[in-house]
Coordinates of C-alpha atoms in Angstrom, one line a residue:
Chain A
M1 CA 0.0 0.0 -0.2
A2 CA 2.8 2.3 0.9
T3 CA 4.3 2.0 -2.8
S4 CA 0.9 2.5 -4.8
P5 CA 1.8 6.2 -5.6
Q6 CA -2.2 7.0 -5.6
P7 CA -3.8 5.2 -2.8
G8 CA -7.5 4.8 -3.1
P9 CA -10.2 6.5 -1.8
G10 CA -11.0 2.8 0.4
D11 CA -7.8 3.0 1.9
G12 CA -7.9 5.6 4.6
V13 CA -11.1 3.8 5.5
A14 CA -9.3 0.9 6.3
R15 CA -6.3 1.9 7.7
T16 CA -8.3 4.0 10.4
N17 CA -9.9 1.2 11.3
L18 CA -6.9 -1.1 11.4
L19 CA -5.4 1.8 13.5
L20 CA -8.4 1.9 15.8
G21 CA -8.9 -1.8 16.2
G22 CA -5.0 -1.7 17.2
L23 CA -5.5 0.7 19.6
T24 CA -8.7 -1.0 21.4
L25 CA -6.4 -4.4 21.4
V26 CA -3.7 -2.4 23.0
F27 CA -6.1 -0.7 25.5
F28 CA -7.3 -4.3 26.1
A29 CA -4.0 -5.6 26.8
L30 CA -2.9 -2.7 29.1
A31 CA -6.6 -2.8 31.1
G32 CA -6.0 -7.1 31.7
L33 CA -2.3 -6.2 33.2
L34 CA -3.2 -3.3 35.0
T35 CA -6.3 -5.5 36.6
K36 CA -4.2 -8.6 37.1
N37 CA -1.2 -6.3 38.5
L38 CA 1.1 -8.4 36.2
W39 CA 3.9 -6.4 36.9
G40 CA 3.7 -5.5 40.6
H41 CA 4.2 -2.8 42.8
L42 CA 6.7 -0.9 44.5
A43 CA 8.6 -3.6 46.6
P44 CA 6.7 -4.0 49.6
K45 CA 7.8 -1.8 52.9
Q46 CA 10.0 -3.1 55.4
N47 CA 8.9 -3.2 58.7
I48 CA 9.8 -0.6 60.9
P49 CA 9.2 -0.8 64.5
L50 CA 8.0 2.1 66.1
V51 CA 10.6 3.5 68.3
D52 CA 10.7 2.8 72.6
R53 CA 9.1 5.0 74.2
K54 CA 11.9 4.9 76.9
F55 CA 14.0 6.9 74.3
L56 CA 11.7 9.7 74.3
E57 CA 11.6 10.3 78.0
T58 CA 12.6 13.5 79.4
T59 CA 12.9 12.9 83.0
P60 CA 16.3 13.1 84.8
W61 CA 17.3 9.6 85.8
R62 CA 18.5 10.6 89.3
Q63 CA 16.1 12.1 91.9
T64 CA 17.8 14.8 94.4
Y65 CA 17.0 15.2 97.9
A66 CA 15.2 18.4 96.6
D67 CA 13.0 16.4 94.6
L68 CA 12.2 13.9 97.0
V69 CA 11.0 16.5 99.3
K70 CA 8.9 17.9 96.5
A71 CA 7.3 14.7 95.4
K72 CA 6.6 13.9 99.3
E73 CA 8.3 10.7 98.6
D74 CA 9.9 8.3 101.2
L75 CA 12.8 9.9 102.8
S76 CA 14.2 7.6 105.2
D77 CA 17.8 7.2 103.2
Y78 CA 17.8 10.7 104.4
D79 CA 17.3 10.0 108.1
C80 CA 21.0 9.1 109.4
Y81 CA 20.1 9.3 113.1
G82 CA 17.9 6.5 112.8
C83 CA 20.8 4.7 113.0
H84 CA 23.7 6.5 113.7
E85 CA 24.3 8.0 117.1
K86 CA 24.2 11.9 118.0
N87 CA 27.3 13.4 118.8
K88 CA 29.1 10.5 117.5
P89 CA 31.1 11.1 114.4
P90 CA 31.0 7.7 112.6
P91 CA 34.2 6.1 112.5
I92 CA 36.0 5.7 108.9
R93 CA 38.0 2.6 108.5
Y94 CA 41.2 1.9 105.5
D95 CA 42.2 -1.3 104.2
A96 CA 46.0 -2.0 103.6
N97 CA 46.2 0.3 100.4
Q98 CA 44.5 3.4 102.6
K99 CA 41.4 2.7 100.4
I100 CA 38.1 3.5 102.6
V101 CA 36.3 0.4 103.5
I102 CA 32.7 0.6 103.0
P103 CA 30.6 -0.6 105.8
K104 CA 27.9 -3.1 104.9
E105 CA 25.0 -0.8 105.7
H106 CA 26.1 1.6 102.7
S107 CA 27.1 -1.0 100.1
D108 CA 25.5 0.8 97.5
I109 CA 28.0 3.5 97.8
V110 CA 30.9 3.3 95.1
M111 CA 33.7 5.5 96.0
G112 CA 34.6 6.9 92.6
H113 CA 34.8 10.5 93.0
G114 CA 37.9 12.2 91.7
S115 CA 40.9 10.1 90.1
H116 CA 43.8 8.3 92.4
D117 CA 41.4 8.5 95.3
R118 CA 42.3 12.1 95.9
N119 CA 39.2 12.2 97.6
N120 CA 39.1 9.2 99.8
N121 CA 37.3 10.6 102.5
C122 CA 33.5 10.5 103.4
F123 CA 33.9 14.0 105.1
N124 CA 35.1 15.7 102.5
C125 CA 31.7 16.6 101.6
H126 CA 29.5 15.1 104.4
N127 CA 29.4 16.5 108.1
E128 CA 30.7 14.4 110.7
A129 CA 29.1 16.6 113.6
N130 CA 25.8 16.7 112.1
L131 CA 25.1 14.1 109.2
L132 CA 21.8 15.6 108.1
T133 CA 24.3 18.4 106.3
L134 CA 27.0 18.7 103.9
Q135 CA 30.0 20.8 104.9
V136 CA 32.0 23.0 102.2
R137 CA 35.9 23.0 103.2
D138 CA 35.6 26.4 104.1
G139 CA 33.4 25.4 107.2
R140 CA 30.1 26.5 105.7
Q141 CA 27.2 23.8 106.3
V142 CA 24.6 23.6 103.4
G143 CA 21.6 21.5 103.1
F144 CA 20.8 18.6 101.0
D145 CA 18.4 20.7 98.9
N146 CA 21.4 23.2 98.1
I147 CA 24.1 20.8 96.5
P148 CA 25.5 23.3 93.6
Q149 CA 26.7 25.5 96.7
L150 CA 28.8 22.5 97.8
C151 CA 30.0 20.8 94.5
G152 CA 30.4 24.5 93.2
S153 CA 33.1 24.9 96.0
C154 CA 35.3 22.7 94.1
H155 CA 34.2 22.7 90.7
G156 CA 34.4 26.2 90.0
P157 CA 34.3 26.6 86.0
T158 CA 31.5 24.4 85.8
Y159 CA 29.3 26.2 88.7
R160 CA 29.9 29.4 86.7
D161 CA 28.8 27.6 83.0
W162 CA 25.9 26.2 85.4
E163 CA 24.9 29.3 86.6
A164 CA 25.0 30.6 83.2
G165 CA 23.0 27.8 81.7
A166 CA 26.0 26.3 79.4
H167 CA 26.6 23.2 81.9
G168 CA 23.4 21.1 82.7
R169 CA 20.0 21.0 81.4
I170 CA 17.3 23.4 81.6
S171 CA 13.8 22.8 80.3
G172 CA 10.5 25.2 79.9
S173 CA 11.2 28.6 78.4
W174 CA 14.5 29.8 76.8
D175 CA 13.5 33.2 77.6
H176 CA 14.7 33.9 81.4
T177 CA 13.4 37.3 82.2
K178 CA 10.0 35.4 82.5
E179 CA 11.0 33.9 86.6
G180 CA 9.6 30.5 87.0
Q181 CA 9.0 29.5 83.5
F182 CA 12.2 27.3 83.1
T183 CA 13.9 24.4 85.3
R184 CA 17.3 24.1 85.9
L185 CA 17.9 20.5 87.2
S186 CA 20.9 20.4 90.0
C187 CA 24.0 18.4 90.1
A188 CA 23.2 15.3 91.7
N189 CA 20.1 15.1 89.1
C190 CA 22.6 13.6 86.8
H191 CA 25.9 13.0 88.5
N192 CA 25.7 10.4 91.4
P193 CA 27.8 12.6 93.8
H194 CA 29.8 9.2 94.9
A195 CA 30.8 8.0 91.4
P196 CA 30.2 11.4 89.4
R197 CA 31.2 9.9 85.8
I198 CA 27.8 9.6 83.6
P199 CA 27.5 6.0 83.0
T200 CA 27.2 4.5 79.6
R201 CA 23.7 3.6 78.3
E202 CA 22.1 1.7 75.3
P203 CA 21.7 4.0 72.3
A204 CA 18.3 4.5 70.7
P205 CA 18.2 2.5 67.2
P206 CA 20.1 3.5 64.0
P207 CA 17.8 4.9 60.5
H208 CA 16.5 2.2 58.8
P209 CA 17.9 2.8 55.4
L210 CA 15.3 2.2 52.5
R211 CA 17.8 -0.5 51.1
V212 CA 18.7 -3.0 53.3
P213 CA 22.3 -3.2 53.7
T214 CA 24.1 -6.4 53.0
P215 CA 25.9 -8.4 55.6
A216 CA 29.3 -7.5 54.6
A217 CA 27.8 -3.4 54.9
E218 CA 26.7 -4.4 58.2
S219 CA 29.8 -5.7 59.5
A220 CA 31.8 -3.1 58.7
A221 CA 29.5 -0.6 60.9
T222 CA 29.9 -2.6 63.6
P223 CA 32.9 -1.8 65.2
Chain B
M1 CA -48.7 9.6 -11.5
S2 CA -47.2 8.7 -8.4
L3 CA -43.9 7.7 -7.4
P4 CA -43.0 4.7 -6.1
P5 CA -42.1 5.2 -1.9
P6 CA -37.8 5.0 -2.0
A7 CA -36.7 1.7 -1.7
P8 CA -34.6 1.6 1.3
D9 CA -30.7 1.0 0.2
K10 CA -30.3 -2.1 1.8
T11 CA -26.7 -2.0 0.7
S12 CA -25.6 0.9 2.0
D13 CA -27.5 0.9 5.2
A14 CA -26.0 -2.5 5.9
A15 CA -22.6 -1.3 5.3
M16 CA -23.3 1.8 7.6
S17 CA -24.4 0.1 10.2
R18 CA -21.4 -2.5 10.4
R19 CA -19.1 0.5 10.0
S20 CA -21.0 2.2 12.9
F21 CA -21.2 -0.8 14.9
L22 CA -17.3 -1.4 14.6
R23 CA -16.4 2.6 15.4
G24 CA -19.2 2.3 18.2
S25 CA -17.5 -1.0 19.9
A26 CA -14.2 0.4 19.5
M27 CA -14.8 3.4 21.0
F28 CA -16.8 1.8 24.1
G29 CA -13.7 -0.6 24.1
G30 CA -11.5 1.8 24.3
L31 CA -12.9 3.9 26.7
T32 CA -13.2 1.3 29.2
A33 CA -9.9 0.5 28.7
L34 CA -8.8 3.9 28.9
A35 CA -10.9 3.9 32.2
A36 CA -9.6 1.1 33.3
S37 CA -5.6 2.1 33.2
L38 CA -6.6 5.1 34.7
S39 CA -7.6 3.8 37.5
P40 CA -4.4 3.7 40.1
L41 CA -5.2 7.5 39.9
R42 CA -8.3 6.9 42.1
E43 CA -5.5 6.2 45.1
L44 CA -4.6 9.9 44.6
S45 CA -8.1 11.1 44.9
D46 CA -7.1 13.0 48.5
F47 CA -4.0 14.1 47.2
T48 CA -5.2 17.5 46.9
N49 CA -8.1 19.2 46.9
T50 CA -9.9 22.1 45.2
E51 CA -9.3 24.4 48.4
Q52 CA -6.0 23.2 48.5
F53 CA -5.0 23.6 45.0
L54 CA -6.6 27.4 45.1
Q55 CA -4.5 28.2 48.2
K56 CA -2.6 31.2 47.9
Y57 CA 1.1 31.8 49.0
Y58 CA 1.7 31.8 52.5
K59 CA 3.0 35.4 52.1
E60 CA 0.1 36.5 50.3
L61 CA -2.7 35.3 52.7
T62 CA -4.9 37.8 55.0
P63 CA -5.5 36.8 58.4
D64 CA -8.9 36.0 57.1
D65 CA -7.6 33.5 54.3
M66 CA -5.1 32.2 57.2
K67 CA -8.0 31.4 59.6
Q68 CA -9.8 29.4 56.9
V69 CA -6.9 27.4 55.8
L70 CA -5.7 26.4 59.6
A71 CA -9.5 25.5 60.0
R72 CA -9.1 23.4 56.4
I73 CA -5.8 21.6 58.1
E74 CA -7.4 20.9 61.4
G75 CA -10.1 19.2 59.5
E76 CA -7.9 17.4 56.9
V77 CA -5.8 16.1 60.0
E78 CA -9.0 15.1 62.2
K79 CA -10.5 13.2 59.2
Q80 CA -7.2 11.3 58.6
Y81 CA -6.1 10.7 62.2
G82 CA -8.9 10.9 64.2
V83 CA -7.4 13.7 66.3
R84 CA -8.4 16.9 66.4
P85 CA -4.9 19.2 66.4
H86 CA -4.5 22.8 67.3
V87 CA -2.6 24.5 64.4
R88 CA -1.2 28.1 64.7
D89 CA 0.6 30.1 62.2
L90 CA 3.3 31.7 64.7
K91 CA 4.7 34.6 63.7
P92 CA 8.8 35.7 64.6
M93 CA 8.8 37.7 67.4
D94 CA 10.6 41.6 67.4
G95 CA 14.2 41.4 68.7
V96 CA 15.0 37.4 68.5
E97 CA 17.1 35.7 66.7
F98 CA 17.4 32.1 67.7
V99 CA 21.1 30.2 67.4
Y100 CA 21.8 26.8 69.0
C101 CA 25.0 25.3 70.1
L102 CA 26.1 22.0 70.8
N103 CA 28.8 20.8 73.4
L104 CA 30.6 18.1 71.3
T105 CA 32.4 17.2 74.8
R106 CA 29.6 16.0 76.3
C107 CA 27.4 14.3 73.3
I108 CA 27.3 10.8 74.0
G109 CA 25.7 9.8 70.8
C110 CA 22.6 7.9 72.3
R111 CA 20.4 9.5 69.4
K112 CA 17.6 10.9 71.8
C113 CA 17.5 13.8 70.1
V114 CA 16.6 12.3 66.9
H115 CA 13.7 10.4 68.1
A116 CA 12.1 13.1 70.3
C117 CA 12.5 15.4 67.1
V118 CA 10.4 12.8 64.9
N119 CA 7.8 12.5 67.7
E120 CA 7.4 16.2 68.3
N121 CA 7.8 17.0 64.2
N122 CA 5.5 14.1 62.9
Q123 CA 7.7 12.8 60.7
S124 CA 6.8 9.6 58.5
R125 CA 8.1 6.5 60.4
N126 CA 8.1 4.4 57.7
P127 CA 10.2 5.1 55.3
E128 CA 11.8 6.9 58.3
I129 CA 12.1 10.8 57.9
Q130 CA 14.6 11.8 60.5
Y131 CA 16.1 15.5 60.6
I132 CA 18.8 14.9 63.0
R133 CA 21.6 12.9 61.8
V134 CA 24.0 11.9 64.5
L135 CA 27.9 11.3 63.1
R136 CA 30.4 9.3 64.7
M137 CA 33.8 10.0 64.1
P138 CA 37.1 8.7 65.5
H139 CA 39.1 10.9 68.1
G140 CA 41.5 13.5 66.6
S141 CA 39.6 14.2 63.4
L142 CA 36.5 16.0 61.8
D143 CA 36.6 14.6 58.8
I144 CA 32.7 14.2 57.8
D145 CA 33.9 11.7 55.2
K146 CA 34.6 9.3 57.5
A147 CA 31.6 9.5 59.6
E148 CA 29.5 6.5 60.2
Q149 CA 25.6 7.3 61.2
N150 CA 24.7 3.4 61.4
Y151 CA 26.6 2.6 64.5
H152 CA 24.8 0.3 66.9
P153 CA 26.8 -0.5 70.1
K154 CA 25.5 -1.9 73.1
Q155 CA 26.3 0.9 74.9
V156 CA 27.2 4.7 74.2
P157 CA 29.6 6.3 74.2
E158 CA 32.5 4.0 72.8
P159 CA 36.0 4.6 73.9
G160 CA 38.0 6.2 71.1
F161 CA 34.8 8.5 69.0
F162 CA 32.9 11.1 69.4
Y163 CA 29.6 12.2 68.3
M164 CA 28.1 15.1 66.2
P165 CA 24.5 15.5 65.4
V166 CA 23.8 17.2 62.4
Q167 CA 20.6 18.9 61.3
C168 CA 19.3 22.2 59.3
Q169 CA 22.0 24.7 60.1
Q170 CA 19.9 27.7 59.7
C171 CA 22.2 29.5 57.8
H172 CA 22.6 33.2 57.5
T173 CA 22.8 32.6 53.3
P174 CA 20.9 29.7 53.3
P175 CA 21.9 28.0 49.5
C176 CA 18.8 26.2 49.7
V177 CA 16.3 29.1 49.9
K178 CA 18.9 30.7 46.8
V179 CA 17.8 27.9 44.6
C180 CA 14.3 27.3 45.1
P181 CA 12.1 28.4 41.9
V182 CA 9.0 28.8 43.7
H183 CA 10.1 30.8 47.0
A184 CA 8.5 27.7 49.2
T185 CA 11.2 28.3 51.1
W186 CA 12.8 31.6 52.9
Q187 CA 14.2 32.5 55.8
E188 CA 12.6 34.5 58.6
K189 CA 13.5 37.7 60.8
D190 CA 14.3 34.9 63.6
G191 CA 16.7 33.1 61.6
I192 CA 14.6 30.1 61.1
T193 CA 14.2 29.0 56.9
V194 CA 11.0 27.5 56.8
I195 CA 9.2 25.9 54.3
D196 CA 5.1 26.4 52.9
Y197 CA 4.6 23.0 52.4
D198 CA 1.6 23.6 50.0
W199 CA 3.7 25.9 47.8
C200 CA 6.4 23.5 47.5
I201 CA 6.8 21.6 44.1
G202 CA 8.8 19.3 45.4
C203 CA 11.9 19.4 42.5
R204 CA 14.3 18.7 45.2
Y205 CA 16.8 21.6 43.9
C206 CA 17.3 22.7 47.9
E207 CA 17.8 19.2 48.8
A208 CA 20.6 19.3 46.4
A209 CA 22.1 22.8 47.6
C210 CA 22.3 22.0 51.1
P211 CA 25.4 21.4 52.0
Y212 CA 24.7 19.7 55.3
W213 CA 22.6 17.1 53.9
A214 CA 19.8 18.4 55.9
R215 CA 16.4 18.2 53.7
R216 CA 14.4 15.2 53.4
F217 CA 11.7 14.5 50.8
N218 CA 8.8 12.6 50.9
F219 CA 9.0 10.3 48.3
T220 CA 5.9 8.5 49.5
K221 CA 3.1 9.2 51.9
P222 CA 4.1 9.9 55.2
E223 CA 3.2 7.0 57.7
I224 CA 2.3 8.2 61.0
P225 CA 0.7 6.0 63.7
K226 CA -2.3 7.9 65.2
E227 CA -1.2 7.7 68.7
R228 CA 2.1 9.4 68.0
L229 CA 0.8 12.4 66.4
N230 CA 1.5 15.4 68.0
P231 CA -1.7 17.6 68.1
N232 CA 0.5 20.8 68.8
M233 CA 1.2 22.0 65.2
A234 CA 2.5 25.0 63.2
Y235 CA 1.6 25.8 59.7
L236 CA 5.3 26.4 59.1
G237 CA 6.2 23.8 61.5
N238 CA 5.3 20.2 62.0
R239 CA 1.8 19.9 60.5
P240 CA 1.8 16.4 58.7
R241 CA 2.8 16.9 55.1
K242 CA 1.8 15.0 52.1
Q243 CA 3.7 12.8 49.6
G244 CA 6.1 14.7 47.1
V245 CA 7.3 18.1 49.5
M246 CA 10.4 18.6 51.4
E247 CA 10.7 19.2 54.9
K248 CA 13.6 19.8 57.8
C249 CA 14.5 20.8 61.0
H250 CA 12.5 24.1 61.7
F251 CA 13.9 24.5 65.3
C252 CA 10.3 23.5 66.6
I253 CA 8.8 26.6 65.1
Q254 CA 5.5 25.4 67.3
R255 CA 7.6 25.4 70.5
T256 CA 10.1 27.9 70.2
R257 CA 7.9 31.0 68.9
A258 CA 5.6 30.1 71.9
G259 CA 8.7 30.5 73.8
R260 CA 9.6 26.9 74.8
Y261 CA 13.0 25.1 74.2
P262 CA 13.3 22.7 71.0
A263 CA 11.9 19.0 71.6
C264 CA 15.8 17.4 71.1
L265 CA 17.3 19.8 73.8
E266 CA 14.8 18.7 76.6
V267 CA 15.5 15.4 75.9
C268 CA 19.3 15.4 75.7
P269 CA 20.3 13.3 78.8
V270 CA 23.4 15.1 79.3
G271 CA 22.7 18.8 78.8
A272 CA 24.7 19.1 75.3
R273 CA 22.4 21.1 73.5
K274 CA 21.9 24.8 74.3
F275 CA 19.5 27.4 72.4
G276 CA 18.6 30.5 73.0
N277 CA 18.0 34.2 71.6
I278 CA 21.5 35.7 70.6
L279 CA 20.3 39.5 70.8
D280 CA 19.9 38.7 74.7
P281 CA 23.3 39.1 76.1
D282 CA 22.3 37.0 79.2
S283 CA 20.8 34.1 77.6
E284 CA 23.0 31.0 77.7
V285 CA 23.9 30.7 73.6
S286 CA 25.3 34.6 74.0
Y287 CA 27.6 33.5 77.2
I288 CA 28.7 30.0 75.5
L289 CA 29.9 32.3 72.2
R290 CA 31.7 34.7 74.9
E291 CA 33.0 32.7 77.0
K292 CA 33.8 29.0 75.4
R293 CA 37.1 27.9 74.3
V294 CA 36.4 26.9 70.8
F295 CA 33.6 26.7 68.6
I296 CA 33.3 25.9 65.1
Q297 CA 30.5 26.1 62.5
L298 CA 30.3 23.4 60.2
K299 CA 31.8 23.6 56.9
E300 CA 32.5 27.3 57.4
E301 CA 34.5 27.4 54.1
M302 CA 31.2 27.5 52.4
G303 CA 29.9 30.8 53.5
T304 CA 26.9 29.9 54.8
S305 CA 27.2 31.2 58.3
P306 CA 25.4 28.6 60.1
R307 CA 23.4 29.6 63.4
F308 CA 24.2 26.4 64.8
F309 CA 27.5 26.0 66.6
Y310 CA 29.8 23.6 67.6
Y311 CA 32.2 24.1 70.8
F312 CA 34.1 21.8 73.1
D313 CA 34.6 22.2 77.1
K314 CA 38.1 21.6 77.9

């Protein structure tokens, strides 16, 4: 037909019909494929578990004496004279290496404040004359609810940073001109006074990549 | 003399009817098949509606328009998630410019900020969209090319490594704003670079322009579980996004413009994150930039001048 120089009048109609028929067939085939979903959809989504709510917690990991008072909780741990005798400083015993022997009543205490045992004495901070208070080296007595004063007497730069808001945790309002709109955590909310180094913790899960990494890449990611 | 009634032209009529029959059936079949082949579009029916389609650019909305738009968004979110949100249009405050400081000495790489951010800002959980990327680098270097973000040890911090969370740096000269062809992203006067999610066309130029890999694209419809939806929303902030738009960290606009700290800061267990108004000389960020020994702006040589500073304690 293409070679014929002058196509007859019927050729155009026949060609149109052929074209329409062909198109119809194509559309029918397409419809069939789409309804049967023959070439499939995107790869199925991988199952990503929701992150554990413990990683969303904003509460500090320790409670201070002040927190316990505020929450009206059990303060029996701070009732020193329930066991100790008044006006009689508790004795401190040392082992052969000049390290403090922790009495079994206080077995939960780890003496880890300061390297090289430089802070190897209970009465650097506790007041032997009145166990219900703490003492600063210059003789001042501070209560259990006012620890930054005590800690700051040795850790001056850190105390300065903490007062300026650059050390430690703050929550609430960034506008500090509004009194009472923000909360500044105290030293003992994060640091255990007997072992102040912050312990290691479990990290939240890493991102889930769209492509599941091969075992080789995975082992490279783990140290 | 009367003419006989014209005999019906049987042949031509039969030829016409066959042709019209063929044509008709072809057209019918074709249209049916076309409709069937377009059926996947039905899934996109909630992709956009007329009201949203005709919505004006954020900066052209009058207060009355904005009221209607916020009501529409609240309605849409309630319909989709069954939770009635509180969507606000928070404007920047006078005399406030936000700055973020991050203490690299303190950060332990626990990734709590990453997930607090996702929870606050209604990011997609599957596929995951996270604004913060925590990079782990060996001590003694600051080579981002050698950083690892998929670390998963039993405990952090690991000896010999430090951690560097990277998120939107809220640059003074943001390259992402420069490349946007439709002005869907811009810098507000408190320093936060925001996105109008209803104006974004999803071209991803900004993602390519950002030297901090801070921008994220919604390749699929975001998936947020109802029970984790945060109903405190802002128009330029954490309202749920749709498929095909960009998103990124906006310093928790719904919190910070209402006077609160960002979510990543409040969750940080070691107090490594500091945030505040740099125009206030008594704020902690002013103190840090004034007093602390070293602070760096990530990729300082790019000339982007970030409002996000990294500093060290000792």
